[in-house]
Coordinates of C-alpha atoms and ligand atoms in Angstrom, one line a residue:
X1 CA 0.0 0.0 0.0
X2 CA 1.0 3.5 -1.0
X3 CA 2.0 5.9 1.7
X4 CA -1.3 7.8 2.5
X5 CA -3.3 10.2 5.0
X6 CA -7.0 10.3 6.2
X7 CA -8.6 13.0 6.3
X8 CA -12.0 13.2 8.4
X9 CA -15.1 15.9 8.5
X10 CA -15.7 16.3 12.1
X11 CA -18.8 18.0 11.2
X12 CA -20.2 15.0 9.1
X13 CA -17.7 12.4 10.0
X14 CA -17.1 11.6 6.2
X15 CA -13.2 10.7 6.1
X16 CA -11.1 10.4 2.8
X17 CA -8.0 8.6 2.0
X18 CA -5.9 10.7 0.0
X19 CA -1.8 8.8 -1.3
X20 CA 1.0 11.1 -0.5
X21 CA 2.7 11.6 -4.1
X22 CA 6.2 12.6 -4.7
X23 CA 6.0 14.0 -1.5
X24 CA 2.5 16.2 -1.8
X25 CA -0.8 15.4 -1.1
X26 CA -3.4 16.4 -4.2
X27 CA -5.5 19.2 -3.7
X28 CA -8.2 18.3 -5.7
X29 CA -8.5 15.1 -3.8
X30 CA -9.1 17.2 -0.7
X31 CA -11.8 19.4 -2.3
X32 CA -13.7 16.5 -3.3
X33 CA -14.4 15.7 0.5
X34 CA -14.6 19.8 1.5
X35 CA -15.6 21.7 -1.3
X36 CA -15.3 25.5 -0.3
X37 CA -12.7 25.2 2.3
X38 CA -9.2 26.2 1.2
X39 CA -5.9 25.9 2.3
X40 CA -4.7 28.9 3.8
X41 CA -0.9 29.7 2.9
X42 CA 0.5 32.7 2.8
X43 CA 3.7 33.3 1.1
X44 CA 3.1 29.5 -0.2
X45 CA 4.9 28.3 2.7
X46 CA 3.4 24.6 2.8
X47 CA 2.1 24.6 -0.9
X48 CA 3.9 22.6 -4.1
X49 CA 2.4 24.9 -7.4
X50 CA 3.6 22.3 -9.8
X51 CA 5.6 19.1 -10.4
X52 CA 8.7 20.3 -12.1
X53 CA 11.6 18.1 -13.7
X54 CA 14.2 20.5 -13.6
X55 CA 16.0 21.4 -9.9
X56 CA 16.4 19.2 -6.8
X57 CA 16.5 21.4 -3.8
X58 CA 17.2 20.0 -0.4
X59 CA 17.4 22.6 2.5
X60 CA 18.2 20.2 5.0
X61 CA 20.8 18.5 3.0
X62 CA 22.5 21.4 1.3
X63 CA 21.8 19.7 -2.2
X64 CA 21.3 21.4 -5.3
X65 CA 21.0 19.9 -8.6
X66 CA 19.5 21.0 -11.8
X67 CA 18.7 18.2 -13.9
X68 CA 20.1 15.8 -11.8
X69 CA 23.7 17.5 -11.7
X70 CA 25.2 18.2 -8.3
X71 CA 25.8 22.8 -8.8
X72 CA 29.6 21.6 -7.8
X73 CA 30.0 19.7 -10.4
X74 CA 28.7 21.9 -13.1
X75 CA 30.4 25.2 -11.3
X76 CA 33.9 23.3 -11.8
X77 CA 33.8 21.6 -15.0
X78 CA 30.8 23.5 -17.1
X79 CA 29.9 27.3 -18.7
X80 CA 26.8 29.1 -17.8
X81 CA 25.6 28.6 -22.0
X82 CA 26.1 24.9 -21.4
X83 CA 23.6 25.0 -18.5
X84 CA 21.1 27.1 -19.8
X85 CA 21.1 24.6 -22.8
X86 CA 20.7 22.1 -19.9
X87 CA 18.1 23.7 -17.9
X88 CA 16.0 24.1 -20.9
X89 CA 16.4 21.0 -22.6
X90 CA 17.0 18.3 -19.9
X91 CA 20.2 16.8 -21.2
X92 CA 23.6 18.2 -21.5
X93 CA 24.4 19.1 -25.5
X94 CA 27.1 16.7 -27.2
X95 CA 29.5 18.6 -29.1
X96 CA 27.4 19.6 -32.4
X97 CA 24.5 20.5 -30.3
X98 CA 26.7 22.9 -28.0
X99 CA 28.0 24.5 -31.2
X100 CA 24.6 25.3 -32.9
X101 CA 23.4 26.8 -28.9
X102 CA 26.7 28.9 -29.2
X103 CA 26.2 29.9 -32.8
X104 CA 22.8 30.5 -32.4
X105 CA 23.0 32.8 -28.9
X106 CA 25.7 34.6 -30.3
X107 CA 23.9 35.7 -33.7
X108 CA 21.4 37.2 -31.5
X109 CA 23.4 39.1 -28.9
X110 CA 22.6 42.5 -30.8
X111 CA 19.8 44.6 -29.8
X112 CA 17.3 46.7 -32.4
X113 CA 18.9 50.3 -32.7
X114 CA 15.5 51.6 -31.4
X115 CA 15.7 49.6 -28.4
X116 CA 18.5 51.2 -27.5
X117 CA 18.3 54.7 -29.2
X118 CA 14.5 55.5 -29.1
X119 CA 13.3 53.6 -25.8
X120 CA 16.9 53.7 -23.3
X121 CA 18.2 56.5 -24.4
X122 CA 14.3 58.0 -23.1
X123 CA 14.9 57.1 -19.8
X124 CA 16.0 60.2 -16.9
X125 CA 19.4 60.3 -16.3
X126 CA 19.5 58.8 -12.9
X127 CA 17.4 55.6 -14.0
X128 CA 18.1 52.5 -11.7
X129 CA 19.5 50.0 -14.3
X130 CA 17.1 47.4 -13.0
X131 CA 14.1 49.6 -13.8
X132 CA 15.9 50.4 -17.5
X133 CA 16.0 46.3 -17.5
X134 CA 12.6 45.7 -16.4
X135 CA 11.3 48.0 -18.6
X136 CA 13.6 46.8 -21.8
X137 CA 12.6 43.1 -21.4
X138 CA 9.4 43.9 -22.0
X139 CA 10.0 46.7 -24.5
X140 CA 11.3 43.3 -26.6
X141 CA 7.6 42.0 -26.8
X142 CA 6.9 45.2 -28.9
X143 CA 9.5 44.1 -31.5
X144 CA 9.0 40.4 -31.9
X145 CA 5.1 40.2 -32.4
X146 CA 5.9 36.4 -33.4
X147 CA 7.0 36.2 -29.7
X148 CA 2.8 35.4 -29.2
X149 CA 3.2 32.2 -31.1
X150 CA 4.0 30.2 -27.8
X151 CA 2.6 26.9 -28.9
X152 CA 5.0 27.2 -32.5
X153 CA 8.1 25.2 -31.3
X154 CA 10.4 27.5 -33.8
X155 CA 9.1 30.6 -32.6
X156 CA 9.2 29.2 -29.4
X157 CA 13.2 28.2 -29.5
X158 CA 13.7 31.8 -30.7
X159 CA 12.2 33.7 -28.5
X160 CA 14.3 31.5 -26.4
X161 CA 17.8 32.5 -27.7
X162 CA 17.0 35.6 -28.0
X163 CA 16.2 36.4 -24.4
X164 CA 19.3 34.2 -22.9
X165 CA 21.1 36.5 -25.9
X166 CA 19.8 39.9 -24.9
X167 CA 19.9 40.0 -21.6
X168 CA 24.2 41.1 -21.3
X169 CA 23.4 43.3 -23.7
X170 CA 20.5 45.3 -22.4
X171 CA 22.4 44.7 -19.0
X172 CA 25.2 46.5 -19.9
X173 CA 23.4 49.1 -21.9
X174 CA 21.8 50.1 -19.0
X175 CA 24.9 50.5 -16.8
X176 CA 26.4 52.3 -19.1
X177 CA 23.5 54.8 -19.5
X178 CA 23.5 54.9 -16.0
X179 CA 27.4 56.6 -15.7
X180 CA 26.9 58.6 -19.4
X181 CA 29.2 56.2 -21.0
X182 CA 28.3 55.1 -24.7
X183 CA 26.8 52.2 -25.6
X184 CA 29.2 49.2 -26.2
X185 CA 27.8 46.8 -29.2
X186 CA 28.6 43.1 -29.0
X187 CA 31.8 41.4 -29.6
X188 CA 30.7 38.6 -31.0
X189 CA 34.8 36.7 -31.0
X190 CA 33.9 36.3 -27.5
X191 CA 32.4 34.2 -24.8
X192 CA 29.4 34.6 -22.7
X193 CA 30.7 36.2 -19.8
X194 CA 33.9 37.9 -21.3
X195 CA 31.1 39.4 -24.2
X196 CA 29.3 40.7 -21.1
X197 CA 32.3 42.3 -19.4
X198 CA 33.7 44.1 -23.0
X199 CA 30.0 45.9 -22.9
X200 CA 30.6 46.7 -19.3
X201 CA 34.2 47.7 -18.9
X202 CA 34.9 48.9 -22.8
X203 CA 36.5 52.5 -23.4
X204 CA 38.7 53.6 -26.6
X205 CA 40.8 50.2 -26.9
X206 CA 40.0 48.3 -30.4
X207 CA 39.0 45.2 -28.3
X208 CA 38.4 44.8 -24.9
X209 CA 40.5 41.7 -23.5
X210 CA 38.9 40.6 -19.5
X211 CA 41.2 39.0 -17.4
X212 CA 40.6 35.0 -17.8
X213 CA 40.2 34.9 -14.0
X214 CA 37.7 36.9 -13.6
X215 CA 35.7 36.1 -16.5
X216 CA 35.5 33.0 -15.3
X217 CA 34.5 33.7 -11.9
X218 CA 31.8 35.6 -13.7
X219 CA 30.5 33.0 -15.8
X220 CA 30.9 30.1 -12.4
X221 CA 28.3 32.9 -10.8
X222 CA 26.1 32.8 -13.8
X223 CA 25.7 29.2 -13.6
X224 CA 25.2 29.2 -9.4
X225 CA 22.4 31.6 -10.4
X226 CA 20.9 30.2 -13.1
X227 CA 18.3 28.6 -11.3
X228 CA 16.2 27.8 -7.9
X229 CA 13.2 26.0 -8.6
X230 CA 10.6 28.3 -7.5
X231 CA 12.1 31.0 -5.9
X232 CA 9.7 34.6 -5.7
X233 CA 10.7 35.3 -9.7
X234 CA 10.3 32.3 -11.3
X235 CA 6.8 32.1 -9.3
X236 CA 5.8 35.4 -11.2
X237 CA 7.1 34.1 -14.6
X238 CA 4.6 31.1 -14.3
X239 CA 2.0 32.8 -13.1
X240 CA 2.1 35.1 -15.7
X241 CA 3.2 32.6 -18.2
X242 CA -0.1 30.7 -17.4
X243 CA -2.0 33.3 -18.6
X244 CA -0.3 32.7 -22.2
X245 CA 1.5 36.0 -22.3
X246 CA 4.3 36.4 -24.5
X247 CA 7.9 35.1 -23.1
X248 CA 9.0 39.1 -23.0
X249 CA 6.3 40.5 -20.6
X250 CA 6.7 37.7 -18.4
X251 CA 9.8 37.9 -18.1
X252 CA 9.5 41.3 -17.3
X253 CA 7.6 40.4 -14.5
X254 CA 10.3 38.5 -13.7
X255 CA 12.6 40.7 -13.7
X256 CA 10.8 42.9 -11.7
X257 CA 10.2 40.6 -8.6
X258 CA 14.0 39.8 -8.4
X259 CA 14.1 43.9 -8.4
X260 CA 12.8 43.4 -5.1
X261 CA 15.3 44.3 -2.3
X262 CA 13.8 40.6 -0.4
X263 CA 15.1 38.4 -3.2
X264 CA 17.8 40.3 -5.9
X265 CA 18.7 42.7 -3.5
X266 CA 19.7 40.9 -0.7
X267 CA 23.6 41.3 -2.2
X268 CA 23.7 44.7 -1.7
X269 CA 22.4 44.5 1.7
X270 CA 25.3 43.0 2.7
X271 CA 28.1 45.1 1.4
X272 CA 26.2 48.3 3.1
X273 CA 26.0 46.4 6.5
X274 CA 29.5 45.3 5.7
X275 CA 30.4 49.0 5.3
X276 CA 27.9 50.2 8.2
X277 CA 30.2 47.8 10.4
X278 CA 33.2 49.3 9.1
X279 CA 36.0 47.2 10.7
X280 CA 37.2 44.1 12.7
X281 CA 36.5 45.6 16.1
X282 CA 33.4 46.6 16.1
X283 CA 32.1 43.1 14.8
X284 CA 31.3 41.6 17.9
X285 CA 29.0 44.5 19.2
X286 CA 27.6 44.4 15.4
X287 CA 26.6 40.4 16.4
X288 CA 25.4 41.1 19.8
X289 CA 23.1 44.0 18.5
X290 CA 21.3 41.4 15.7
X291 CA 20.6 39.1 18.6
X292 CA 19.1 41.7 20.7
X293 CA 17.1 42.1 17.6
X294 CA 18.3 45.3 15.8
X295 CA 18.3 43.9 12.7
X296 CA 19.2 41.0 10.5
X297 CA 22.7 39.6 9.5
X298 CA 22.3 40.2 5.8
X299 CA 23.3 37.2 3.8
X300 CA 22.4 34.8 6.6
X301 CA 19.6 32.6 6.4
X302 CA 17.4 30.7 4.2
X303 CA 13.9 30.1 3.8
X304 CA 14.4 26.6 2.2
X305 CA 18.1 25.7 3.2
X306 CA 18.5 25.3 6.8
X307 CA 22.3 24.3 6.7
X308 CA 25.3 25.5 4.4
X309 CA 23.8 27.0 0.9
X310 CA 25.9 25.2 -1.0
X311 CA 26.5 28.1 -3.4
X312 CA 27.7 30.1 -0.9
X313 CA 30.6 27.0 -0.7
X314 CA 31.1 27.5 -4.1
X315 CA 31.3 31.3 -3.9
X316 CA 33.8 31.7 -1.1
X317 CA 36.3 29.7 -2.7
X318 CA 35.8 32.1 -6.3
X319 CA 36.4 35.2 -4.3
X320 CA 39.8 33.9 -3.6
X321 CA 40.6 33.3 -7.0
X322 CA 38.6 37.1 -7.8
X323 CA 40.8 38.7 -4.8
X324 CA 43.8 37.3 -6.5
X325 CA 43.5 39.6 -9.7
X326 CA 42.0 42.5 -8.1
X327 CA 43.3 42.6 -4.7
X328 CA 41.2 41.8 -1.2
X329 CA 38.1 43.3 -1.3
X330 CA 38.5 45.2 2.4
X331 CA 35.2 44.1 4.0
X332 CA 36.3 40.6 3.6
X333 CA 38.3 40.4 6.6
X334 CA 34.9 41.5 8.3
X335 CA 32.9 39.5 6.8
X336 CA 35.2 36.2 7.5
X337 CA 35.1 37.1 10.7
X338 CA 31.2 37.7 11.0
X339 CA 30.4 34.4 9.6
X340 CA 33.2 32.7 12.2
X341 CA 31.1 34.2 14.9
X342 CA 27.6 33.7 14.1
X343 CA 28.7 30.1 13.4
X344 CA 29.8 29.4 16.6
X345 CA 27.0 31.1 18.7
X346 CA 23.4 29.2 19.9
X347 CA 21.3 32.0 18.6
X348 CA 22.6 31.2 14.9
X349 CA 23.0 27.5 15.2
X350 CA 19.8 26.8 17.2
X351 CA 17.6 28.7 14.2
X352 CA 20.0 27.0 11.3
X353 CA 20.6 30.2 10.1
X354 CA 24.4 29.8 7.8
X355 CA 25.7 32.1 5.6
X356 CA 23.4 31.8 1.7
X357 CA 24.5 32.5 -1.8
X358 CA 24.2 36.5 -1.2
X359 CA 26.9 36.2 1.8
X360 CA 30.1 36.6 -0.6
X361 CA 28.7 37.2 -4.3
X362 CA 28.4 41.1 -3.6
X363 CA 31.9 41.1 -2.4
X364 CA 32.8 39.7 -5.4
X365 CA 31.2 41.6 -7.4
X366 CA 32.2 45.2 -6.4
X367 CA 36.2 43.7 -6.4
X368 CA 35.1 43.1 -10.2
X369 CA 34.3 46.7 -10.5
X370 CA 29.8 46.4 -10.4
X371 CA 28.2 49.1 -8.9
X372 CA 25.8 48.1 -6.3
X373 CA 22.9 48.8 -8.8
X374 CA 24.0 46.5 -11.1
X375 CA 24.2 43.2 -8.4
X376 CA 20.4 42.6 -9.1
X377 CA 20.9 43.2 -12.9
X378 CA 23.8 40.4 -12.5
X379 CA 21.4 37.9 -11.1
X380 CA 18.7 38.7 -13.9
X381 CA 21.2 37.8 -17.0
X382 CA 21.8 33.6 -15.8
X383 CA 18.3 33.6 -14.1
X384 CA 17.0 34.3 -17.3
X385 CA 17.6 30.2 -18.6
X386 CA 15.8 29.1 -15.4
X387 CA 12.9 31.7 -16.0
X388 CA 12.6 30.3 -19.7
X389 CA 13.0 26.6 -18.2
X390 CA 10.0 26.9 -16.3
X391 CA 7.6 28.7 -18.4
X392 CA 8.5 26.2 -21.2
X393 CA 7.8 23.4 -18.7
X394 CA 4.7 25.0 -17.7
X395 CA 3.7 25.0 -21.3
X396 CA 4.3 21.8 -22.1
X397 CA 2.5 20.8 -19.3
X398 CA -0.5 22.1 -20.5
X399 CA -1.1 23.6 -17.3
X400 CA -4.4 26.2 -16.2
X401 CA -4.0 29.5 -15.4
X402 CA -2.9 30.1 -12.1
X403 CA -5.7 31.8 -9.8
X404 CA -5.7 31.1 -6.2
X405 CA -8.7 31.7 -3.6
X406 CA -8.8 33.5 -0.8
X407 CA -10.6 33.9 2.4
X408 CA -12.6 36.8 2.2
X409 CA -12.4 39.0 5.8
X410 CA -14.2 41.7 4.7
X411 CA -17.9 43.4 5.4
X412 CA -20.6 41.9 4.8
X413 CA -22.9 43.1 2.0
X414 CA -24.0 47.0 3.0
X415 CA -26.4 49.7 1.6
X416 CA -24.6 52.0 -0.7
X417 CA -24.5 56.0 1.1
X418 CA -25.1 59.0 -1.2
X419 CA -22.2 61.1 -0.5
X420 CA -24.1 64.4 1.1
X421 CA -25.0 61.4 4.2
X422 CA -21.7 60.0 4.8
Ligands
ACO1 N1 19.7 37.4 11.1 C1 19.3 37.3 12.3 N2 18.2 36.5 12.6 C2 17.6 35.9 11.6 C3 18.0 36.0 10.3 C4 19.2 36.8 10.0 N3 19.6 36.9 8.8 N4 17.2 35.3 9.5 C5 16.3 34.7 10.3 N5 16.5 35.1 11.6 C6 15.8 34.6 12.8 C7 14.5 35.3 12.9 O1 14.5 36.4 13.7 C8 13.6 34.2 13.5 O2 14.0 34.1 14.9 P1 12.8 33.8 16.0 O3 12.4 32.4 15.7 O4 13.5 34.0 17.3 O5 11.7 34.8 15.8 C9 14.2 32.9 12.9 O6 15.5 33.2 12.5 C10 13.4 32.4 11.6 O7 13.4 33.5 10.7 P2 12.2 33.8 9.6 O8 12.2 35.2 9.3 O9 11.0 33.1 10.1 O10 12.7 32.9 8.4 P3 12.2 33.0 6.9 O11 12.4 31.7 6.3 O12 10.9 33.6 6.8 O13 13.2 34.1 6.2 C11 15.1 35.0 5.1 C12 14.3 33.7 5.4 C13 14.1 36.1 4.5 C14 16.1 34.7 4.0 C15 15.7 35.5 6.4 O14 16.6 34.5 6.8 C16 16.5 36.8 6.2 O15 15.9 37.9 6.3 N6 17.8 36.8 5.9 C17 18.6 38.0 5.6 C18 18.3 38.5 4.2 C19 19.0 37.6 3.2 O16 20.1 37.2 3.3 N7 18.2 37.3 2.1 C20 18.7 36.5 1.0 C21 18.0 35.2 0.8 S1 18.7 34.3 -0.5 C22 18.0 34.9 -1.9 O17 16.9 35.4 -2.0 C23 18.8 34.8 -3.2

């Protein structure tokens, strides 16, 4: 016999045996013995929207795997273009398939003139570069009017390649808006990540040449962030996706939860409390003061892992290799020293809180040169092949539009007051 659970009316004393499948119970087999009586979950805490084929999270473990591959493995030996084509096709390419992916992301790196000339270029001079990204991603839907063909597995595929394509490219086109700087275009001799950094970094040279190093530590980050089953974004991407949108606008939306400063934002957080402690000394009192309850230690803590993120393993051991080409970032030392205390002391180890993927990447990141605005843009450009796994999953599954219930807590019905007796 399957493993199961009974459920019982106490107010009829009907009872229902419902299996327990892949680890969930069904819904649906619930409302057929209480029709009208929903789960209550906020913030989905105890709810599984879908079955999905693509990452194994365990929290307790502190394993990650998309598609069955451990993240170490893939962070040592792959490229973030080899496991986007992995996250969206379910098997690593051979040889001729990686070529065509390459081929075909690099043809599409270049953006319309208008999107940058007519529509960035419109944008006040102080614009957040996530809001210029937002905004650009779905800009795109404007431009590809095929892009509505979702169920046309060609149009489909492009839409596809020219997302994972884009994204460095509006990135950087917004940075570099952001500081006055002009617009880089592609260099399409390059890889991924090294593409990404010549639009970035680029001045008056004839080609811009990053540091192997570092380009590589860009493109291991990439991948560590390329998906996380259904984290806050890729939640809004099916959501909206199930309402048949186009691949651009829900993207967009996307894009514009990870803008949040809960979930893409939690990076800078860091670096400012890193900077707001200031040095070595004052860390204990820093400690002290979170446990009193002014404030959280940024970076620490999980809602799904409770031990080690292993990305954050990953991560500390690229910011040596980053550090060696661009010298210690200076709030390493503090932050070292943070995560040595809070990992020896009860309140942190009793409420499993360990240091998560955000912990290091900022510090990484501003050694490379990013301006704080641009962490959140970072994390859009690899979470871009998980967005696109999903919604293409979600697709494929045929799946209804997502529309939850809720328990209404409101008035009960009232006479409507003409103004003059109010
Ligand atoms: N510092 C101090 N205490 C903490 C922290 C922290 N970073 N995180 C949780 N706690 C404490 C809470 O005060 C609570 O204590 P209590 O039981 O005495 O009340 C307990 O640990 C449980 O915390 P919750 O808020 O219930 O945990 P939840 O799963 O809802 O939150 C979250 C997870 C949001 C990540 C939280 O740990 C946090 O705020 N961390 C700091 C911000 C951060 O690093 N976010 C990045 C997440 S990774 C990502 O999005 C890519």
């Amino acid at each position: 016999m399957a493993e199961s659970i009974t459920i019982t009316d106490n107010r009829t004393g009907e009872s229902l045996e419902v299996p327990i499948l892949n680890g969930g119970v069904a819904a649906s087999e619930w409302s057929k013995l209480l029709p009208g009586v929903w789960f209550y979950d906020p913030g989905f805490m105890s709810t599984a929207v879908c079955e999905s084929a693509i990452t194994y999270l365990d929290g307790e473990a502190g394993v990650l795997r998309y598609r069955g591959y451990p993240i170490e493995q893939l962070a040592e030996h792959s490229t973030y273009l080899e496991v986007a084509y992995l996250l969206l096709n379910g098997e690593l390419p051979d040889t001729a398939q990686f070529d065509d992916w390459r081929r075909e992301v690099t043809m599409h790196t270049f953006i319309h003139e208008n999107v940058r000339k007519r529509f960035l270029d419109g944008f006040h001079y102080d614009a957040h570069p996530m809001g210029m990204l937002v905004s650009a991603v779905a800009a795109l839907s404007t431009f590809y009017l095929d892009a509505k063909d979702i169920f046309d597995p060609l149009s489909r595929a492009k839409q596809i390649t020219r997302l994972i394509a884009k994204m460095p490219t509006l990135a950087a086109a917004a940075h570099r808006f952001s500081v006055g700087m002009p617009f880089v275009y592609p260099d399409n001799s390059l890889d991924f990540a090294s593409n990404f950094l010549s639009m970035m970094w680029k001045v008056a040279e004839p080609r811009f040449e990053a540091d192997p190093a570092l380009a590589r530590a860009l493109d291991i980050l990439f991948i560590l962030h390329a998906d996380h089953e259904q984290n806050c974004s890729t939640t809004a991407m099916r959501v909206v996706g199930s309402a048949h949108a186009d691949p651009y606008s829900a993207c967009a939306a996307a894009c514009a939860a990870l803008y949040g400063p809960r979930h893409g934002g939690a990076n800078e957080a860091v670096i400012r409390m890193l900077t707001e402690i200031g040095n070595l000394d004052n860390v204990p009192a820093f400690v002290e003061g979170v446990k009193a309850g002014n404030g959280r230690l940024q970076g620490f803590g999980h809602r799904v892992y409770k031990s080690y993120d292993p990305r954050a393993k990953i991560i500390k051991r690229t910011a040596d290799q980053v550090f060696a080409v661009t010298g210690k970032n200076p709030l390493l030392d503090i932050a070292l020293k943070l995560e040595e205390i809070a990992l020896s002391d009860d309140y942190f180890v009793s409420r499993k809180l360990y240091p998560n993927v955000d912990f290091y990447s900022g510090l990484i990141y501003q050694a490379m040169g990013f301006p704080l605005e641009m962490f959140p843009v970072l994390f859009a450009i690899p979470r871009t092949a998980g967005w696109l796994a999903h919604w293409q999953e979600l697709l494929d599954q045929d799946s209804r539009i997502a529309r939850p219930r809720q328990l209404y807590v409101g008035t009960d019905e009232r006479e409507y007051v003409p103004v003059e007796r109010r």
